[in-house]
């Protein structure tokens, strides 16, 4: 991972930007270790949404009045900010409700008309259900099959096995950039290069990458890249699909309605060009204004600094957790985001998470929308502590102390 030293950033002051982090839960200070599920929002984002509704609220692209132009400018401004953040062109960035929508858009508009019986889609063992189920639906309707790239004992992709799967009948490789369960950072640049050499299109699920590390989608060399705003300090119901322009031009619309047309006649409709063809209906305007503010906020901190700080927290947490008797960590990839899945011998994941909640610690327990990964490990659920730049070393100490306390209660 990129390591950048940022002695100038006062992370305590950064944390103070997040109002919810000052609250108490069950009489204890909240320790929010569930950022892989959804990220907390800084005041700048909350205020941007508030300001939009108070002073600028109107629909986009329709009205010529002042508020209408302000709303359109703010919404398109957010697209431009996000495009800069991801290093892509605005004409290639479809705004949508999040990764789930983005992947379904590719499944229905790109894959469904294209795949034939005998074709194959390659997925990996560590995919989120959002990057599995849409492909199963497409496979059922087209007669295509799904092949799975497996992982090694550290939770890293077996690249030799993956490349051996990339045979001529494979039309698409869809994989996550960063695992939401194991934290594994996949070498997507190298993998997409190998797929491209073989004429295979690639979709990268960037849900867990965009909030944590500098992103340069152009350099990855994929065909599609999906992100979700709510994990990157933005509002829920915001996200984007980046796609190469030639794909966007060739893809039929997914959802029809207003905003996505040039002209509608009963004889037929001429669709809008570029991303707008896929943006039917009134979008989450205020949400995207908030996402624009989130992108400004993250950019001001610097993604390389965020990455370095989170890596320091991860190293500290790993060290502290290694002292907890009976604790097993799932996923020890060489390159890893600050996501720690674990189980403690003799304790059920949900019991641990419930008791930790009483100590003020919010972690997630369950299958993390990754059943095939749970099946691989032979467990129904794990606990997952997922960190973000607003977390602290003191919180990790308090978490480990709480874990030791509840572990004894469950023993
Ligand atoms: N992929 C991954 C890797 C995720 O972690 C998530 C969210 N948990 C999703 C997809 C789904 O994203 P969204 O919340 O935008 O539907």
Short mmCIF file of C-alpha atoms and ligand atoms in Angstrom, two decimals:
data_model
loop_
_atom_site.label_atom_id
_atom_site.label_comp_id
_atom_site.label_asym_id
_atom_site.label_seq_id
_atom_site.Cartn_x
_atom_site.Cartn_y
_atom_site.Cartn_z
CA UNK A 1 0.00 0.00 0.00
CA UNK A 2 1.05 3.57 -0.57
CA UNK A 3 2.70 4.84 2.56
CA UNK A 4 2.67 8.56 3.10
CA UNK A 5 3.78 10.29 6.25
CA UNK A 6 1.39 12.99 7.32
CA UNK A 7 2.69 14.49 10.54
CA UNK A 8 0.71 17.62 9.79
CA UNK A 9 -2.71 15.96 10.07
CA UNK A 10 -4.27 16.20 13.51
CA UNK A 11 -6.39 13.04 13.47
CA UNK A 12 -8.05 13.99 16.77
CA UNK A 13 -9.34 17.14 15.12
CA UNK A 14 -10.44 15.11 12.10
CA UNK A 15 -12.41 12.81 14.37
CA UNK A 16 -14.15 15.84 15.88
CA UNK A 17 -15.63 16.53 12.44
CA UNK A 18 -17.92 13.49 12.88
CA UNK A 19 -20.82 14.45 15.17
CA UNK A 20 -22.09 10.92 15.75
CA UNK A 21 -18.76 9.83 17.21
CA UNK A 22 -19.38 11.94 20.32
CA UNK A 23 -22.46 9.99 21.36
CA UNK A 24 -22.77 7.28 23.95
CA UNK A 25 -24.31 3.82 23.50
CA UNK A 26 -25.59 1.94 26.55
CA UNK A 27 -23.89 4.56 28.71
CA UNK A 28 -20.47 3.98 27.11
CA UNK A 29 -18.64 6.12 24.53
CA UNK A 30 -19.43 4.82 21.06
CA UNK A 31 -16.62 2.92 19.38
CA UNK A 32 -17.72 2.63 15.77
CA UNK A 33 -15.88 -0.26 14.11
CA UNK A 34 -18.41 -0.93 11.36
CA UNK A 35 -17.23 1.37 8.61
CA UNK A 36 -17.08 -1.42 6.01
CA UNK A 37 -20.84 -1.61 6.47
CA UNK A 38 -21.38 2.12 6.17
CA UNK A 39 -19.11 5.05 6.89
CA UNK A 40 -19.87 7.88 9.29
CA UNK A 41 -20.45 11.36 7.88
CA UNK A 42 -18.49 14.53 8.68
CA UNK A 43 -20.37 17.73 9.50
CA UNK A 44 -19.35 19.13 6.09
CA UNK A 45 -21.44 16.45 4.36
CA UNK A 46 -24.42 16.78 6.69
CA UNK A 47 -24.32 20.57 6.26
CA UNK A 48 -24.07 20.36 2.47
CA UNK A 49 -27.25 18.26 2.36
CA UNK A 50 -28.95 20.59 4.83
CA UNK A 51 -27.89 23.66 2.86
CA UNK A 52 -29.18 22.18 -0.38
CA UNK A 53 -32.65 21.58 1.03
CA UNK A 54 -32.74 24.93 2.85
CA UNK A 55 -31.52 27.14 0.02
CA UNK A 56 -31.36 25.45 -3.37
CA UNK A 57 -33.87 22.60 -3.57
CA UNK A 58 -35.26 22.08 -7.08
CA UNK A 59 -35.22 19.31 -9.65
CA UNK A 60 -32.31 18.98 -12.05
CA UNK A 61 -32.14 19.38 -15.83
CA UNK A 62 -35.72 20.62 -16.24
CA UNK A 63 -36.29 24.07 -14.82
CA UNK A 64 -34.80 27.27 -16.20
CA UNK A 65 -35.48 29.14 -12.96
CA UNK A 66 -32.65 30.06 -10.60
CA UNK A 67 -33.14 27.22 -8.15
CA UNK A 68 -33.35 24.72 -11.01
CA UNK A 69 -30.03 25.92 -12.41
CA UNK A 70 -28.42 25.89 -8.96
CA UNK A 71 -29.60 22.33 -8.33
CA UNK A 72 -28.37 21.17 -11.75
CA UNK A 73 -25.05 22.89 -11.22
CA UNK A 74 -24.63 21.31 -7.79
CA UNK A 75 -25.56 17.85 -9.07
CA UNK A 76 -23.30 18.04 -12.12
CA UNK A 77 -20.62 19.61 -9.93
CA UNK A 78 -20.71 16.49 -7.78
CA UNK A 79 -20.28 14.30 -10.88
CA UNK A 80 -17.24 16.37 -11.87
CA UNK A 81 -15.71 16.12 -8.37
CA UNK A 82 -16.24 12.38 -8.28
CA UNK A 83 -14.75 11.99 -11.77
CA UNK A 84 -11.62 13.88 -10.66
CA UNK A 85 -11.41 11.80 -7.49
CA UNK A 86 -11.53 8.56 -9.48
CA UNK A 87 -9.42 9.88 -12.38
CA UNK A 88 -12.06 9.25 -15.03
CA UNK A 89 -13.92 11.41 -17.55
CA UNK A 90 -17.32 12.83 -16.59
CA UNK A 91 -18.79 11.50 -19.85
CA UNK A 92 -18.05 8.00 -18.60
CA UNK A 93 -19.46 8.29 -15.10
CA UNK A 94 -23.03 7.09 -14.52
CA UNK A 95 -24.48 8.29 -11.22
CA UNK A 96 -26.71 5.76 -9.48
CA UNK A 97 -27.81 4.55 -6.07
CA UNK A 98 -24.70 2.52 -5.28
CA UNK A 99 -22.65 -0.51 -6.16
CA UNK A 100 -25.62 -2.89 -6.23
CA UNK A 101 -27.33 -0.78 -8.88
CA UNK A 102 -24.07 -0.24 -10.79
CA UNK A 103 -23.37 -3.97 -11.07
CA UNK A 104 -26.96 -4.73 -12.04
CA UNK A 105 -26.74 -2.09 -14.74
CA UNK A 106 -23.77 -3.90 -16.27
CA UNK A 107 -25.47 -7.27 -15.81
CA UNK A 108 -28.69 -6.24 -17.56
CA UNK A 109 -27.44 -3.76 -20.15
CA UNK A 110 -24.07 -5.18 -21.08
CA UNK A 111 -24.07 -8.89 -20.23
CA UNK A 112 -27.68 -9.96 -20.81
CA UNK A 113 -27.83 -9.01 -24.51
CA UNK A 114 -24.33 -10.33 -25.12
CA UNK A 115 -23.92 -13.68 -23.39
CA UNK A 116 -24.83 -16.97 -25.08
CA UNK A 117 -25.07 -20.58 -23.92
CA UNK A 118 -21.53 -21.86 -23.42
CA UNK A 119 -20.15 -18.46 -22.41
CA UNK A 120 -18.73 -18.07 -18.92
CA UNK A 121 -18.35 -15.42 -16.22
CA UNK A 122 -15.49 -15.66 -13.73
CA UNK A 123 -16.04 -14.49 -10.15
CA UNK A 124 -13.88 -14.91 -7.06
CA UNK A 125 -14.54 -16.73 -3.79
CA UNK A 126 -14.44 -13.43 -1.87
CA UNK A 127 -17.23 -11.58 -3.72
CA UNK A 128 -20.06 -9.77 -1.97
CA UNK A 129 -23.51 -11.09 -2.92
CA UNK A 130 -23.97 -7.89 -4.96
CA UNK A 131 -21.25 -9.21 -7.27
CA UNK A 132 -22.60 -12.76 -7.41
CA UNK A 133 -26.40 -12.74 -7.59
CA UNK A 134 -26.76 -10.41 -10.62
CA UNK A 135 -24.42 -12.74 -12.57
CA UNK A 136 -26.42 -15.79 -11.52
CA UNK A 137 -29.57 -14.10 -12.80
CA UNK A 138 -27.85 -13.31 -16.10
CA UNK A 139 -26.42 -16.84 -16.34
CA UNK A 140 -29.88 -18.36 -15.82
CA UNK A 141 -31.34 -16.25 -18.59
CA UNK A 142 -28.53 -16.66 -21.10
CA UNK A 143 -27.28 -20.19 -20.49
CA UNK A 144 -23.86 -18.90 -19.48
CA UNK A 145 -21.98 -20.56 -16.62
CA UNK A 146 -20.10 -19.16 -13.62
CA UNK A 147 -16.57 -20.18 -12.68
CA UNK A 148 -14.92 -19.32 -9.38
CA UNK A 149 -11.38 -18.20 -8.63
CA UNK A 150 -10.31 -19.57 -5.25
CA UNK A 151 -8.23 -18.14 -2.41
CA UNK A 152 -5.27 -19.42 -0.44
CA UNK A 153 -5.04 -19.86 3.32
CA UNK A 154 -4.15 -16.17 3.80
CA UNK A 155 -7.24 -15.08 1.91
CA UNK A 156 -5.38 -14.03 -1.24
CA UNK A 157 -6.45 -14.96 -4.75
CA UNK A 158 -4.62 -17.88 -6.26
CA UNK A 159 -3.52 -15.99 -9.37
CA UNK A 160 -2.31 -19.07 -11.24
CA UNK A 161 -5.68 -20.74 -10.80
CA UNK A 162 -7.45 -17.50 -11.73
CA UNK A 163 -5.48 -17.11 -14.96
CA UNK A 164 -6.06 -20.78 -15.82
CA UNK A 165 -9.80 -20.04 -15.65
CA UNK A 166 -9.53 -17.29 -18.26
CA UNK A 167 -10.27 -19.51 -21.24
CA UNK A 168 -11.83 -18.37 -24.55
CA UNK A 169 -15.47 -18.90 -23.47
CA UNK A 170 -15.05 -16.39 -20.61
CA UNK A 171 -16.63 -13.04 -21.52
CA UNK A 172 -16.38 -11.28 -18.16
CA UNK A 173 -14.27 -11.34 -15.03
CA UNK A 174 -16.00 -9.58 -12.11
CA UNK A 175 -13.99 -9.17 -8.92
CA UNK A 176 -13.72 -7.02 -5.88
CA UNK A 177 -10.87 -4.57 -5.45
CA UNK A 178 -10.87 -4.99 -1.65
CA UNK A 179 -12.69 -7.78 0.22
CA UNK A 180 -15.32 -6.53 2.66
CA UNK A 181 -14.67 -9.57 4.88
CA UNK A 182 -10.95 -10.34 4.65
CA UNK A 183 -9.64 -6.88 3.80
CA UNK A 184 -7.59 -8.47 1.00
CA UNK A 185 -6.50 -5.93 -1.60
CA UNK A 186 -6.51 -7.68 -4.96
CA UNK A 187 -3.86 -6.77 -7.56
CA UNK A 188 -6.59 -5.57 -9.92
CA UNK A 189 -4.24 -3.80 -12.30
CA UNK A 190 -2.28 -6.94 -13.05
CA UNK A 191 -5.42 -9.11 -13.16
CA UNK A 192 -7.23 -6.75 -15.55
CA UNK A 193 -4.17 -6.65 -17.78
CA UNK A 194 -4.17 -10.46 -18.01
CA UNK A 195 -7.91 -10.52 -18.76
CA UNK A 196 -7.57 -7.82 -21.39
CA UNK A 197 -4.79 -9.73 -23.14
CA UNK A 198 -7.30 -12.56 -23.53
CA UNK A 199 -10.10 -10.27 -24.75
CA UNK A 200 -12.09 -10.64 -21.51
CA UNK A 201 -13.98 -7.66 -20.10
CA UNK A 202 -13.45 -6.80 -16.41
CA UNK A 203 -15.69 -5.32 -13.75
CA UNK A 204 -14.12 -4.20 -10.49
CA UNK A 205 -16.25 -3.72 -7.37
CA UNK A 206 -14.60 -0.76 -5.69
CA UNK A 207 -17.00 -0.42 -2.75
CA UNK A 208 -14.30 -1.07 -0.17
CA UNK A 209 -11.42 0.52 -2.06
CA UNK A 210 -12.70 4.03 -2.80
CA UNK A 211 -13.08 5.02 0.89
CA UNK A 212 -9.59 3.92 1.89
CA UNK A 213 -6.91 4.31 -0.78
CA UNK A 214 -5.91 6.56 -3.64
CA UNK A 215 -7.77 5.41 -6.73
CA UNK A 216 -6.80 5.76 -10.35
CA UNK A 217 -9.38 3.87 -12.37
CA UNK A 218 -7.76 4.86 -15.65
CA UNK A 219 -4.57 3.12 -14.53
CA UNK A 220 -6.35 -0.07 -13.46
CA UNK A 221 -7.35 -0.77 -17.04
CA UNK A 222 -10.71 -2.39 -16.27
CA UNK A 223 -13.88 -2.00 -18.34
CA UNK A 224 -16.27 -1.22 -15.47
CA UNK A 225 -15.67 0.08 -11.94
CA UNK A 226 -18.42 0.40 -9.32
CA UNK A 227 -18.40 2.56 -6.20
CA UNK A 228 -20.84 3.36 -3.44
CA UNK A 229 -21.07 6.76 -1.75
CA UNK A 230 -22.26 5.72 1.70
CA UNK A 231 -19.00 3.94 2.50
CA UNK A 232 -16.92 6.99 1.52
CA UNK A 233 -18.40 9.46 4.02
CA UNK A 234 -21.24 10.33 1.65
CA UNK A 235 -25.01 9.85 1.96
CA UNK A 236 -26.76 6.53 1.41
CA UNK A 237 -28.36 6.01 -1.99
CA UNK A 238 -25.43 7.48 -3.93
CA UNK A 239 -22.84 5.77 -6.05
CA UNK A 240 -21.50 5.48 -9.55
CA UNK A 241 -20.54 3.20 -12.36
CA UNK A 242 -17.56 4.10 -14.46
CA UNK A 243 -17.57 2.40 -17.86
CA UNK A 244 -15.50 2.82 -21.00
CA UNK A 245 -17.35 5.12 -23.37
CA UNK A 246 -17.54 2.46 -26.08
CA UNK A 247 -19.46 0.23 -23.67
CA UNK A 248 -21.84 3.01 -22.62
CA UNK A 249 -22.54 3.81 -26.24
CA UNK A 250 -23.22 0.17 -27.12
CA UNK A 251 -25.32 -0.63 -24.05
CA UNK A 252 -29.12 -0.29 -24.24
CA UNK A 253 -30.80 1.59 -21.39
CA UNK A 254 -31.55 -0.39 -18.25
CA UNK A 255 -34.41 1.69 -16.81
CA UNK A 256 -36.61 3.93 -18.93
CA UNK A 257 -38.24 7.23 -18.01
CA UNK A 258 -37.64 10.95 -17.95
CA UNK A 259 -34.16 12.52 -17.97
CA UNK A 260 -32.67 9.78 -20.16
CA UNK A 261 -34.12 10.81 -23.51
CA UNK A 262 -33.57 13.29 -26.34
CA UNK A 263 -36.99 12.82 -27.90
CA UNK A 264 -39.96 10.61 -27.18
CA UNK A 265 -42.57 9.76 -29.83
CA UNK A 266 -45.06 6.93 -29.67
CA UNK A 267 -43.23 5.49 -32.66
CA UNK A 268 -39.99 5.34 -30.69
CA UNK A 269 -37.59 7.18 -28.42
CA UNK A 270 -34.18 8.70 -29.03
CA UNK A 271 -32.07 8.28 -25.94
CA UNK A 272 -29.71 10.78 -24.36
CA UNK A 273 -26.00 10.33 -24.96
CA UNK A 274 -23.48 9.03 -22.46
CA UNK A 275 -24.22 8.47 -18.78
CA UNK A 276 -27.63 10.17 -18.86
CA UNK A 277 -29.04 7.31 -20.94
CA UNK A 278 -28.82 5.27 -17.72
CA UNK A 279 -30.11 7.90 -15.30
CA UNK A 280 -33.89 7.76 -15.71
CA UNK A 281 -36.03 9.60 -13.19
CA UNK A 282 -35.26 12.17 -10.53
CA UNK A 283 -31.91 11.32 -8.96
CA UNK A 284 -30.87 11.61 -5.32
CA UNK A 285 -29.86 15.23 -5.87
CA UNK A 286 -29.22 16.19 -2.25
CA UNK A 287 -27.40 12.90 -1.77
CA UNK A 288 -25.00 13.69 -4.59
CA UNK A 289 -24.46 17.20 -3.25
CA UNK A 290 -23.46 15.44 -0.01
CA UNK A 291 -21.23 13.03 -1.91
CA UNK A 292 -19.54 15.98 -3.62
CA UNK A 293 -18.84 17.41 -0.16
CA UNK A 294 -17.53 14.02 0.98
CA UNK A 295 -15.15 13.88 -1.98
CA UNK A 296 -13.93 17.40 -1.11
CA UNK A 297 -13.46 16.31 2.49
CA UNK A 298 -11.51 13.13 1.65
CA UNK A 299 -9.44 14.94 -0.97
CA UNK A 300 -8.49 17.68 1.50
CA UNK A 301 -7.17 15.03 3.89
CA UNK A 302 -5.52 13.19 1.01
CA UNK A 303 -6.27 9.54 0.29
CA UNK A 304 -2.61 8.58 0.68
CA UNK A 305 -2.65 10.04 4.20
CA UNK A 306 -5.90 8.27 5.02
CA UNK A 307 -4.41 5.02 3.73
CA UNK A 308 -1.22 5.41 5.79
CA UNK A 309 -3.15 6.30 8.95
CA UNK A 310 -5.52 3.34 8.55
CA UNK A 311 -2.55 1.02 7.95
CA UNK A 312 -1.05 2.19 11.24
CA UNK A 313 -4.36 1.49 13.01
CA UNK A 314 -4.55 -1.95 11.37
CA UNK A 315 -1.02 -2.89 12.48
CA UNK A 316 -1.80 -1.75 16.02
CA UNK A 317 -5.09 -3.68 16.10
CA UNK A 318 -3.46 -6.84 14.72
CA UNK A 319 -0.81 -6.69 17.40
CA UNK A 320 -3.35 -6.08 20.18
CA UNK A 321 -5.67 -8.86 18.95
CA UNK A 322 -2.80 -11.33 18.72
CA UNK A 323 -2.69 -11.18 22.55
CA UNK A 324 -6.33 -12.30 22.90
CA UNK A 325 -6.43 -16.03 23.72
CA UNK A 326 -8.38 -18.21 21.28
CA UNK A 327 -8.84 -15.44 18.71
CA UNK A 328 -8.55 -16.42 15.05
CA UNK A 329 -8.29 -13.83 12.30
CA UNK A 330 -9.73 -14.65 8.88
CA UNK A 331 -7.65 -13.04 6.17
CA UNK A 332 -3.95 -12.27 6.53
CA UNK A 333 -3.21 -11.00 3.06
CA UNK A 334 0.07 -9.26 2.44
CA UNK A 335 -1.80 -6.23 1.20
CA UNK A 336 -4.81 -5.67 3.37
CA UNK A 337 -7.29 -2.93 4.27
CA UNK A 338 -8.25 -2.21 7.89
CA UNK A 339 -10.92 -4.91 8.05
CA UNK A 340 -10.49 -7.65 10.64
CA UNK A 341 -12.76 -10.68 10.58
CA UNK A 342 -12.36 -12.93 13.58
CA UNK A 343 -13.84 -15.56 15.83
CA UNK A 344 -13.04 -16.35 19.43
CA UNK A 345 -12.94 -20.00 20.42
CA UNK A 346 -16.07 -21.10 22.24
CA UNK A 347 -18.07 -17.93 21.48
CA UNK A 348 -20.74 -17.38 18.84
CA UNK A 349 -20.16 -14.38 16.60
CA UNK A 350 -23.57 -12.84 17.34
CA UNK A 351 -23.15 -13.30 21.11
CA UNK A 352 -19.79 -11.56 20.97
CA UNK A 353 -21.17 -8.68 18.91
CA UNK A 354 -24.21 -8.31 21.19
CA UNK A 355 -22.11 -8.18 24.33
CA UNK A 356 -19.60 -5.83 22.72
CA UNK A 357 -22.48 -3.52 21.82
CA UNK A 358 -23.32 -3.30 25.52
CA UNK A 359 -19.74 -2.05 25.98
CA UNK A 360 -20.34 0.63 23.34
CA UNK A 361 -18.43 -1.21 20.61
CA UNK A 362 -20.21 -1.49 17.25
CA UNK A 363 -18.86 -4.38 15.18
CA UNK A 364 -20.71 -6.49 12.66
CA UNK A 365 -21.39 -10.20 13.04
CA UNK A 366 -22.83 -12.46 10.39
CA UNK A 367 -22.02 -13.63 6.90
CA UNK A 368 -21.27 -10.11 5.62
CA UNK A 369 -23.18 -10.84 2.40
CA UNK A 370 -20.47 -13.32 1.48
CA UNK A 371 -21.98 -16.79 1.94
CA UNK A 372 -19.52 -18.52 -0.44
CA UNK A 373 -16.62 -17.18 1.62
CA UNK A 374 -18.20 -18.44 4.85
CA UNK A 375 -18.71 -21.83 3.16
CA UNK A 376 -15.01 -21.85 2.25
CA UNK A 377 -14.02 -21.33 5.88
CA UNK A 378 -16.72 -23.71 7.14
CA UNK A 379 -18.26 -21.15 9.50
CA UNK A 380 -21.74 -19.62 9.44
CA UNK A 381 -20.57 -16.21 10.61
CA UNK A 382 -17.64 -14.15 11.77
CA UNK A 383 -17.24 -10.96 13.75
CA UNK A 384 -15.85 -8.07 11.76
CA UNK A 385 -14.17 -4.96 13.10
CA UNK A 386 -13.70 -2.49 10.28
CA UNK A 387 -11.77 0.71 10.90
CA UNK A 388 -11.65 4.11 9.29
CA UNK A 389 -9.41 7.15 9.58
CA UNK A 390 -11.63 8.63 12.32
CA UNK A 391 -10.86 5.73 14.67
CA UNK A 392 -8.10 5.93 17.27
CA UNK A 393 -5.50 3.76 18.98
CA UNK A 394 -7.35 4.34 22.27
CA UNK A 395 -10.50 2.88 20.75
CA UNK A 396 -8.57 -0.21 19.74
CA UNK A 397 -7.32 -0.58 23.32
CA UNK A 398 -10.86 -0.19 24.65
CA UNK A 399 -12.17 -2.67 22.07
CA UNK A 400 -9.61 -5.30 23.03
CA UNK A 401 -10.31 -4.75 26.74
CA UNK A 402 -14.05 -5.15 26.08
CA UNK A 403 -13.38 -8.24 23.99
CA UNK A 404 -11.37 -9.82 26.82
CA UNK A 405 -14.17 -9.01 29.26
CA UNK A 406 -17.00 -10.50 27.15
CA UNK A 407 -14.87 -13.46 26.09
CA UNK A 408 -14.65 -14.49 29.73
CA UNK A 409 -18.42 -14.10 30.14
CA UNK A 410 -19.01 -16.45 27.22
CA UNK A 411 -16.33 -19.02 28.13
N1 LIG B 1 -19.67 -4.89 -2.73
C1 LIG B 1 -18.97 -4.84 -1.59
C2 LIG B 1 -17.57 -5.37 -1.55
C3 LIG B 1 -19.57 -4.30 -0.45
O1 LIG B 1 -18.88 -4.26 0.70
C4 LIG B 1 -20.89 -3.79 -0.53
C5 LIG B 1 -21.59 -3.20 0.68
N2 LIG B 1 -21.50 -3.97 1.84
C6 LIG B 1 -21.57 -3.86 -1.74
C7 LIG B 1 -20.92 -4.40 -2.83
C8 LIG B 1 -22.96 -3.34 -1.90
O2 LIG B 1 -22.94 -1.98 -2.04
P1 LIG B 1 -24.24 -1.05 -1.86
O3 LIG B 1 -24.34 -0.80 -0.38
O4 LIG B 1 -23.93 0.16 -2.62
O5 LIG B 1 -25.40 -1.77 -2.39
#
